[in-house]
Amino acid sequence: MFRFFKELRNKLLAENRFRKYMLYATGEILLVVIGILIALQVNNWNEDRLKREDEFFVAQDLYVELLESEKYLDQTLELWRRRNAFIQVLSDTLVTENLQLGQRAFDSILIEALTFRNFTPRRRKLDRVLGEENFEFSQSKDLIKEMMNLAGLYDALNVYFSYNLDTWKEVVQPYLITNYSFRNLNTALGIRHERNYPNRGHENLLADPVFDNVINNMQGDVIPFIMLLVRSLDKIGELKLLLESSYPEISSD
C-alpha cells in the first residue's frame, strides 16, 4: 500500500499536477492522523477495560476478606463477652462479700475471667489497597474513606488488646503469684499433682480490696475492647453494603 501511494505521488508530480498533489498529500496526512487517533482511542479503551477489571478484582478480594474478618470478629466478640460476664460475677461477689462461694466455683469463674486468646485482625488486603497512593474505586468515592475508618478501628483494637495483655502481665499475674496458688487453678482445669501441697484458699482474695482493684482494672480494659469490636463489625457491615451496591456481581460470586 505504501508503494502504491509513493507511485501515485510520483505520477502527480511528473504530470505537473501540483494542486492535486497537495490535496492528495493533505488527505494522506489526515488519514495518518486519523489512524493514530483511532489507535490511541482503542488503546485507551483497552486500558480502561483492564483498569475496570483490575478494580473489580480488588473489590472482590476486599469483600472476601471482609467476610472472613466479620466471622473472626464475631467469634472474638462472643469470647470476650463471655469473659466479661465472668469478670462481672467476680465483681458482684466482691461487692456483696459473698464469702460462701465455694473453692471450685471460684476457681472456675476466675479461669474464665482470665482466659483470652491472641488477637490478629484480618487486614492484609485492606492495608494493601490503602497503601496504593493513586488507586481509587471509580464506582464509589466513599470506599477509600470507609476503608480508612475500618483500618483506624483495627489499630484501636490492637492498642486495647495490648492494654489487656499488659494488665495480665504487669498486674494480674504478679498479684496471683503472690497471693494465690496456681495449683488451685490447675485442679480446676483437671490437672492433678503427684504430691499434695497446702493450698492458699480463695477467702483471702475475696476479702482483699487489692483483688477488687485488680478485677476492676481487668474490666476497665475488657469493656472498651468489646465496644471497639462492635463498632468494627458495624463498619464491616457498612463496607460490605457499599461494595455490593457499587459492584453488584460481588455478592453473586
mmCIF file of C-alpha atoms in Angstrom:
data_model
loop_
_atom_site.group_PDB
_atom_site.id
_atom_site.type_symbol
_atom_site.label_atom_id
_atom_site.label_comp_id
_atom_site.label_asym_id
_atom_site.label_seq_id
_atom_site.Cartn_x
_atom_site.Cartn_y
_atom_site.Cartn_z
ATOM 1 C CA MET A 1 0.000 0.000 0.000
ATOM 2 C CA PHE A 2 2.842 2.372 0.813
ATOM 3 C CA ARG A 3 4.333 1.581 -2.625
ATOM 4 C CA PHE A 4 1.010 2.491 -4.271
ATOM 5 C CA PHE A 5 0.895 5.864 -2.510
ATOM 6 C CA LYS A 6 4.511 6.547 -3.491
ATOM 7 C CA GLU A 7 3.829 5.774 -7.158
ATOM 8 C CA LEU A 8 0.727 7.969 -7.104
ATOM 9 C CA ARG A 9 2.703 10.892 -5.654
ATOM 10 C CA ASN A 10 5.431 10.494 -8.282
ATOM 11 C CA LYS A 11 2.841 10.353 -11.084
ATOM 12 C CA LEU A 12 1.158 13.546 -9.924
ATOM 13 C CA LEU A 13 4.485 15.360 -9.714
ATOM 14 C CA ALA A 14 5.585 14.062 -13.117
ATOM 15 C CA GLU A 15 2.368 15.349 -14.714
ATOM 16 C CA ASN A 16 2.914 18.731 -13.049
ATOM 17 C CA ARG A 17 -0.403 18.465 -11.242
ATOM 18 C CA PHE A 18 0.858 20.226 -8.136
ATOM 19 C CA ARG A 19 -2.552 21.293 -6.789
ATOM 20 C CA LYS A 20 -3.891 17.761 -6.896
ATOM 21 C CA TYR A 21 -0.655 16.564 -5.344
ATOM 22 C CA MET A 22 -1.099 18.955 -2.410
ATOM 23 C CA LEU A 23 -4.689 17.844 -1.940
ATOM 24 C CA TYR A 24 -3.560 14.250 -2.028
ATOM 25 C CA ALA A 25 -0.684 14.917 0.425
ATOM 26 C CA THR A 26 -3.053 16.695 2.797
ATOM 27 C CA GLY A 27 -5.503 13.810 2.603
ATOM 28 C CA GLU A 28 -2.715 11.332 3.234
ATOM 29 C CA ILE A 29 -1.604 13.241 6.319
ATOM 30 C CA LEU A 30 -5.190 13.346 7.582
ATOM 31 C CA LEU A 31 -5.510 9.608 7.089
ATOM 32 C CA VAL A 32 -2.336 9.029 9.077
ATOM 33 C CA VAL A 33 -3.507 11.343 11.863
ATOM 34 C CA ILE A 34 -6.935 9.676 11.964
ATOM 35 C CA GLY A 35 -5.257 6.270 12.090
ATOM 36 C CA ILE A 36 -3.086 7.369 15.004
ATOM 37 C CA LEU A 37 -6.099 8.806 16.861
ATOM 38 C CA ILE A 38 -8.082 5.608 16.336
ATOM 39 C CA ALA A 39 -5.144 3.531 17.583
ATOM 40 C CA LEU A 40 -4.814 5.752 20.656
ATOM 41 C CA GLN A 41 -8.551 5.534 21.335
ATOM 42 C CA VAL A 42 -8.509 1.739 21.046
ATOM 43 C CA ASN A 43 -5.516 1.646 23.378
ATOM 44 C CA ASN A 44 -7.348 3.883 25.878
ATOM 45 C CA TRP A 45 -10.401 1.639 25.669
ATOM 46 C CA ASN A 46 -8.244 -1.386 26.388
ATOM 47 C CA GLU A 47 -6.533 0.368 29.301
ATOM 48 C CA ASP A 48 -9.890 1.458 30.748
ATOM 49 C CA ARG A 49 -11.261 -2.062 30.392
ATOM 50 C CA LEU A 50 -8.211 -3.551 32.117
ATOM 51 C CA LYS A 51 -8.450 -0.904 34.840
ATOM 52 C CA ARG A 52 -12.129 -1.726 35.420
ATOM 53 C CA GLU A 53 -11.355 -5.442 35.559
ATOM 54 C CA ASP A 54 -8.468 -4.839 37.977
ATOM 55 C CA GLU A 55 -10.682 -2.601 40.116
ATOM 56 C CA PHE A 56 -13.372 -5.288 40.270
ATOM 57 C CA PHE A 57 -10.906 -7.980 41.328
ATOM 58 C CA VAL A 58 -9.522 -5.681 44.037
ATOM 59 C CA ALA A 59 -13.058 -5.033 45.283
ATOM 60 C CA GLN A 60 -13.813 -8.764 45.178
ATOM 61 C CA ASP A 61 -10.685 -9.659 47.170
ATOM 62 C CA LEU A 62 -11.523 -6.983 49.724
ATOM 63 C CA TYR A 63 -15.100 -8.275 50.011
ATOM 64 C CA VAL A 64 -13.897 -11.827 50.692
ATOM 65 C CA GLU A 65 -11.511 -10.542 53.370
ATOM 66 C CA LEU A 66 -14.347 -8.572 54.984
ATOM 67 C CA LEU A 67 -16.429 -11.756 55.193
ATOM 68 C CA GLU A 68 -13.516 -13.556 56.868
ATOM 69 C CA SER A 69 -12.913 -10.640 59.229
ATOM 70 C CA GLU A 70 -16.602 -10.439 60.113
ATOM 71 C CA LYS A 71 -16.635 -14.112 61.110
ATOM 72 C CA TYR A 72 -13.415 -13.749 63.119
ATOM 73 C CA LEU A 73 -14.603 -10.629 64.961
ATOM 74 C CA ASP A 74 -17.978 -12.256 65.687
ATOM 75 C CA GLN A 75 -16.225 -15.202 67.330
ATOM 76 C CA THR A 76 -13.868 -12.872 69.201
ATOM 77 C CA LEU A 77 -16.777 -10.749 70.436
ATOM 78 C CA GLU A 78 -18.581 -13.827 71.753
ATOM 79 C CA LEU A 79 -15.485 -14.947 73.683
ATOM 80 C CA TRP A 80 -14.836 -11.517 75.177
ATOM 81 C CA ARG A 81 -18.452 -11.016 76.187
ATOM 82 C CA ARG A 82 -18.262 -14.370 77.933
ATOM 83 C CA ARG A 83 -15.046 -13.309 79.647
ATOM 84 C CA ASN A 84 -16.595 -10.029 80.752
ATOM 85 C CA ALA A 85 -19.619 -11.876 82.169
ATOM 86 C CA PHE A 86 -17.349 -13.921 84.449
ATOM 87 C CA ILE A 87 -15.395 -10.812 85.455
ATOM 88 C CA GLN A 88 -18.734 -9.250 86.390
ATOM 89 C CA VAL A 89 -19.604 -12.307 88.500
ATOM 90 C CA LEU A 90 -16.340 -11.851 90.420
ATOM 91 C CA SER A 91 -17.017 -8.140 90.812
ATOM 92 C CA ASP A 92 -20.552 -8.779 92.110
ATOM 93 C CA THR A 93 -19.206 -11.405 94.505
ATOM 94 C CA LEU A 94 -16.730 -8.903 95.904
ATOM 95 C CA VAL A 95 -19.340 -6.156 96.225
ATOM 96 C CA THR A 96 -21.783 -8.406 98.083
ATOM 97 C CA GLU A 97 -18.942 -10.007 100.067
ATOM 98 C CA ASN A 98 -20.294 -13.438 99.211
ATOM 99 C CA LEU A 99 -17.771 -15.466 101.190
ATOM 100 C CA GLN A 100 -19.959 -18.552 100.801
ATOM 101 C CA LEU A 101 -18.738 -19.041 97.225
ATOM 102 C CA GLY A 102 -17.016 -22.434 97.126
ATOM 103 C CA GLN A 103 -13.406 -23.023 96.147
ATOM 104 C CA ARG A 104 -14.200 -24.933 92.959
ATOM 105 C CA ALA A 105 -16.798 -22.423 91.810
ATOM 106 C CA PHE A 106 -14.422 -19.534 92.493
ATOM 107 C CA ASP A 107 -11.552 -21.173 90.608
ATOM 108 C CA SER A 108 -13.766 -21.986 87.603
ATOM 109 C CA ILE A 109 -15.040 -18.403 87.459
ATOM 110 C CA LEU A 110 -11.533 -16.980 87.839
ATOM 111 C CA ILE A 111 -10.189 -19.143 84.997
ATOM 112 C CA GLU A 112 -12.957 -17.948 82.660
ATOM 113 C CA ALA A 113 -12.309 -14.340 83.687
ATOM 114 C CA LEU A 114 -8.594 -14.658 82.956
ATOM 115 C CA THR A 115 -8.784 -16.568 79.670
ATOM 116 C CA PHE A 116 -8.350 -14.795 76.332
ATOM 117 C CA ARG A 117 -6.691 -15.633 73.031
ATOM 118 C CA ASN A 118 -4.283 -13.736 70.855
ATOM 119 C CA PHE A 119 -5.909 -11.177 68.570
ATOM 120 C CA THR A 120 -4.920 -10.603 64.932
ATOM 121 C CA PRO A 121 -7.335 -8.687 62.659
ATOM 122 C CA ARG A 122 -7.708 -9.847 59.044
ATOM 123 C CA ARG A 123 -6.478 -6.755 57.211
ATOM 124 C CA ARG A 124 -3.762 -7.698 54.686
ATOM 125 C CA LYS A 125 -5.792 -6.799 51.569
ATOM 126 C CA LEU A 126 -7.269 -3.734 53.241
ATOM 127 C CA ASP A 127 -3.802 -2.390 54.041
ATOM 128 C CA ARG A 128 -2.518 -3.246 50.560
ATOM 129 C CA VAL A 129 -5.253 -1.187 48.873
ATOM 130 C CA LEU A 130 -4.752 1.747 51.247
ATOM 131 C CA GLY A 131 -1.015 1.554 50.571
ATOM 132 C CA GLU A 132 -1.562 2.303 46.854
ATOM 133 C CA GLU A 133 -1.384 6.094 46.663
ATOM 134 C CA ASN A 134 -3.037 6.507 43.242
ATOM 135 C CA PHE A 135 -5.622 3.748 43.492
ATOM 136 C CA GLU A 136 -9.284 4.679 43.690
ATOM 137 C CA PHE A 137 -12.641 2.978 43.215
ATOM 138 C CA SER A 138 -14.364 4.655 40.266
ATOM 139 C CA GLN A 139 -17.776 3.303 41.310
ATOM 140 C CA SER A 140 -17.700 4.873 44.777
ATOM 141 C CA LYS A 141 -15.629 7.710 46.160
ATOM 142 C CA ASP A 142 -16.637 6.769 49.719
ATOM 143 C CA LEU A 143 -14.994 3.339 49.717
ATOM 144 C CA ILE A 144 -11.457 4.512 50.437
ATOM 145 C CA LYS A 145 -12.681 6.795 53.239
ATOM 146 C CA GLU A 146 -14.669 3.979 54.873
ATOM 147 C CA MET A 147 -11.723 1.604 54.491
ATOM 148 C CA MET A 148 -9.529 4.115 56.305
ATOM 149 C CA ASN A 149 -12.105 4.286 59.101
ATOM 150 C CA LEU A 150 -12.056 0.489 59.430
ATOM 151 C CA ALA A 151 -8.243 0.471 59.461
ATOM 152 C CA GLY A 152 -8.375 3.028 62.282
ATOM 153 C CA LEU A 153 -10.704 0.765 64.272
ATOM 154 C CA TYR A 154 -8.350 -2.178 63.732
ATOM 155 C CA ASP A 155 -5.467 -0.052 65.021
ATOM 156 C CA ALA A 156 -7.500 0.875 68.110
ATOM 157 C CA LEU A 157 -8.366 -2.796 68.696
ATOM 158 C CA ASN A 158 -4.686 -3.693 68.613
ATOM 159 C CA VAL A 159 -3.932 -0.958 71.141
ATOM 160 C CA TYR A 160 -6.652 -2.077 73.557
ATOM 161 C CA PHE A 161 -5.697 -5.715 73.169
ATOM 162 C CA SER A 162 -2.164 -4.723 74.196
ATOM 163 C CA TYR A 163 -3.675 -2.993 77.265
ATOM 164 C CA ASN A 164 -5.368 -6.273 78.243
ATOM 165 C CA LEU A 165 -2.138 -8.165 77.712
ATOM 166 C CA ASP A 166 -0.154 -5.652 79.765
ATOM 167 C CA THR A 167 -2.706 -5.791 82.589
ATOM 168 C CA TRP A 168 -2.351 -9.568 82.705
ATOM 169 C CA LYS A 169 1.451 -9.481 82.679
ATOM 170 C CA GLU A 170 2.011 -6.482 84.947
ATOM 171 C CA VAL A 171 -0.967 -6.564 87.340
ATOM 172 C CA VAL A 172 -2.992 -9.779 87.434
ATOM 173 C CA GLN A 173 -0.279 -12.401 87.132
ATOM 174 C CA PRO A 174 2.091 -10.828 89.716
ATOM 175 C CA TYR A 175 -0.806 -10.425 92.155
ATOM 176 C CA LEU A 176 -1.920 -14.057 91.804
ATOM 177 C CA ILE A 177 1.646 -15.353 92.077
ATOM 178 C CA THR A 178 1.998 -13.519 95.381
ATOM 179 C CA ASN A 179 -1.454 -14.109 96.830
ATOM 180 C CA TYR A 180 -2.860 -17.304 95.355
ATOM 181 C CA SER A 181 -1.912 -20.827 94.385
ATOM 182 C CA PHE A 182 -1.898 -21.696 90.696
ATOM 183 C CA ARG A 183 -2.305 -25.303 91.803
ATOM 184 C CA ASN A 184 -5.873 -24.391 92.695
ATOM 185 C CA LEU A 185 -6.431 -23.283 89.114
ATOM 186 C CA ASN A 186 -4.693 -26.368 87.745
ATOM 187 C CA THR A 187 -7.001 -28.537 89.827
ATOM 188 C CA ALA A 188 -9.999 -26.692 88.407
ATOM 189 C CA LEU A 189 -8.638 -27.429 84.934
ATOM 190 C CA GLY A 190 -8.348 -31.125 85.794
ATOM 191 C CA ILE A 191 -4.555 -31.157 86.154
ATOM 192 C CA ARG A 192 -3.559 -33.426 89.027
ATOM 193 C CA HIS A 193 -0.391 -33.158 91.104
ATOM 194 C CA GLU A 194 1.533 -36.155 92.395
ATOM 195 C CA ARG A 195 2.002 -34.536 95.787
ATOM 196 C CA ASN A 196 -0.460 -32.721 97.950
ATOM 197 C CA TYR A 197 0.584 -29.152 98.576
ATOM 198 C CA PRO A 198 -1.009 -26.788 101.047
ATOM 199 C CA ASN A 199 -3.362 -24.534 99.113
ATOM 200 C CA ARG A 200 -3.989 -20.898 99.786
ATOM 201 C CA GLY A 201 -7.760 -20.585 99.856
ATOM 202 C CA HIS A 202 -9.801 -18.056 97.935
ATOM 203 C CA GLU A 203 -11.323 -16.464 101.040
ATOM 204 C CA ASN A 204 -8.345 -14.156 101.442
ATOM 205 C CA LEU A 205 -8.774 -12.909 97.865
ATOM 206 C CA LEU A 206 -12.455 -12.193 98.367
ATOM 207 C CA ALA A 207 -11.633 -10.154 101.466
ATOM 208 C CA ASP A 208 -8.728 -8.295 99.850
ATOM 209 C CA PRO A 209 -9.532 -4.797 98.474
ATOM 210 C CA VAL A 210 -6.477 -5.070 96.203
ATOM 211 C CA PHE A 211 -8.084 -8.053 94.460
ATOM 212 C CA ASP A 212 -11.172 -5.906 93.931
ATOM 213 C CA ASN A 213 -8.970 -3.291 92.266
ATOM 214 C CA VAL A 214 -7.370 -5.973 90.085
ATOM 215 C CA ILE A 215 -10.792 -7.160 88.884
ATOM 216 C CA ASN A 216 -11.930 -3.592 88.186
ATOM 217 C CA ASN A 217 -8.712 -2.972 86.274
ATOM 218 C CA MET A 218 -9.356 -6.033 84.109
ATOM 219 C CA GLN A 219 -12.907 -4.961 83.347
ATOM 220 C CA GLY A 220 -11.731 -1.443 82.552
ATOM 221 C CA ASP A 221 -9.675 -2.904 79.704
ATOM 222 C CA VAL A 222 -12.187 -5.510 78.543
ATOM 223 C CA ILE A 223 -15.232 -3.265 78.064
ATOM 224 C CA PRO A 224 -13.572 -0.768 75.632
ATOM 225 C CA PHE A 225 -12.208 -3.706 73.635
ATOM 226 C CA ILE A 226 -15.733 -5.156 73.337
ATOM 227 C CA MET A 227 -17.122 -1.767 72.273
ATOM 228 C CA LEU A 228 -14.460 -1.472 69.556
ATOM 229 C CA LEU A 229 -15.297 -4.977 68.320
ATOM 230 C CA VAL A 230 -18.956 -3.950 67.963
ATOM 231 C CA ARG A 231 -18.029 -0.750 66.104
ATOM 232 C CA SER A 232 -15.684 -2.674 63.807
ATOM 233 C CA LEU A 233 -18.416 -5.177 62.950
ATOM 234 C CA ASP A 234 -20.800 -2.304 62.182
ATOM 235 C CA LYS A 235 -18.204 -0.705 59.906
ATOM 236 C CA ILE A 236 -17.588 -4.010 58.118
ATOM 237 C CA GLY A 237 -21.345 -4.272 57.507
ATOM 238 C CA GLU A 238 -21.388 -0.755 56.029
ATOM 239 C CA LEU A 239 -18.412 -1.519 53.788
ATOM 240 C CA LYS A 240 -19.996 -4.748 52.563
ATOM 241 C CA LEU A 241 -23.195 -2.914 51.600
ATOM 242 C CA LEU A 242 -21.183 -0.212 49.830
ATOM 243 C CA LEU A 243 -19.232 -2.801 47.843
ATOM 244 C CA GLU A 244 -22.391 -4.734 46.969
ATOM 245 C CA SER A 245 -24.144 -1.599 45.695
ATOM 246 C CA SER A 246 -21.067 -0.430 43.746
ATOM 247 C CA TYR A 247 -20.169 -3.861 42.322
ATOM 248 C CA PRO A 248 -23.372 -5.992 42.296
ATOM 249 C CA GLU A 249 -21.551 -9.001 40.808
ATOM 250 C CA ILE A 250 -19.502 -9.374 44.001
ATOM 251 C CA SER A 251 -22.240 -10.826 46.180
ATOM 252 C CA SER A 252 -23.291 -13.285 43.468
ATOM 253 C CA ASP A 253 -19.800 -14.820 43.059
#
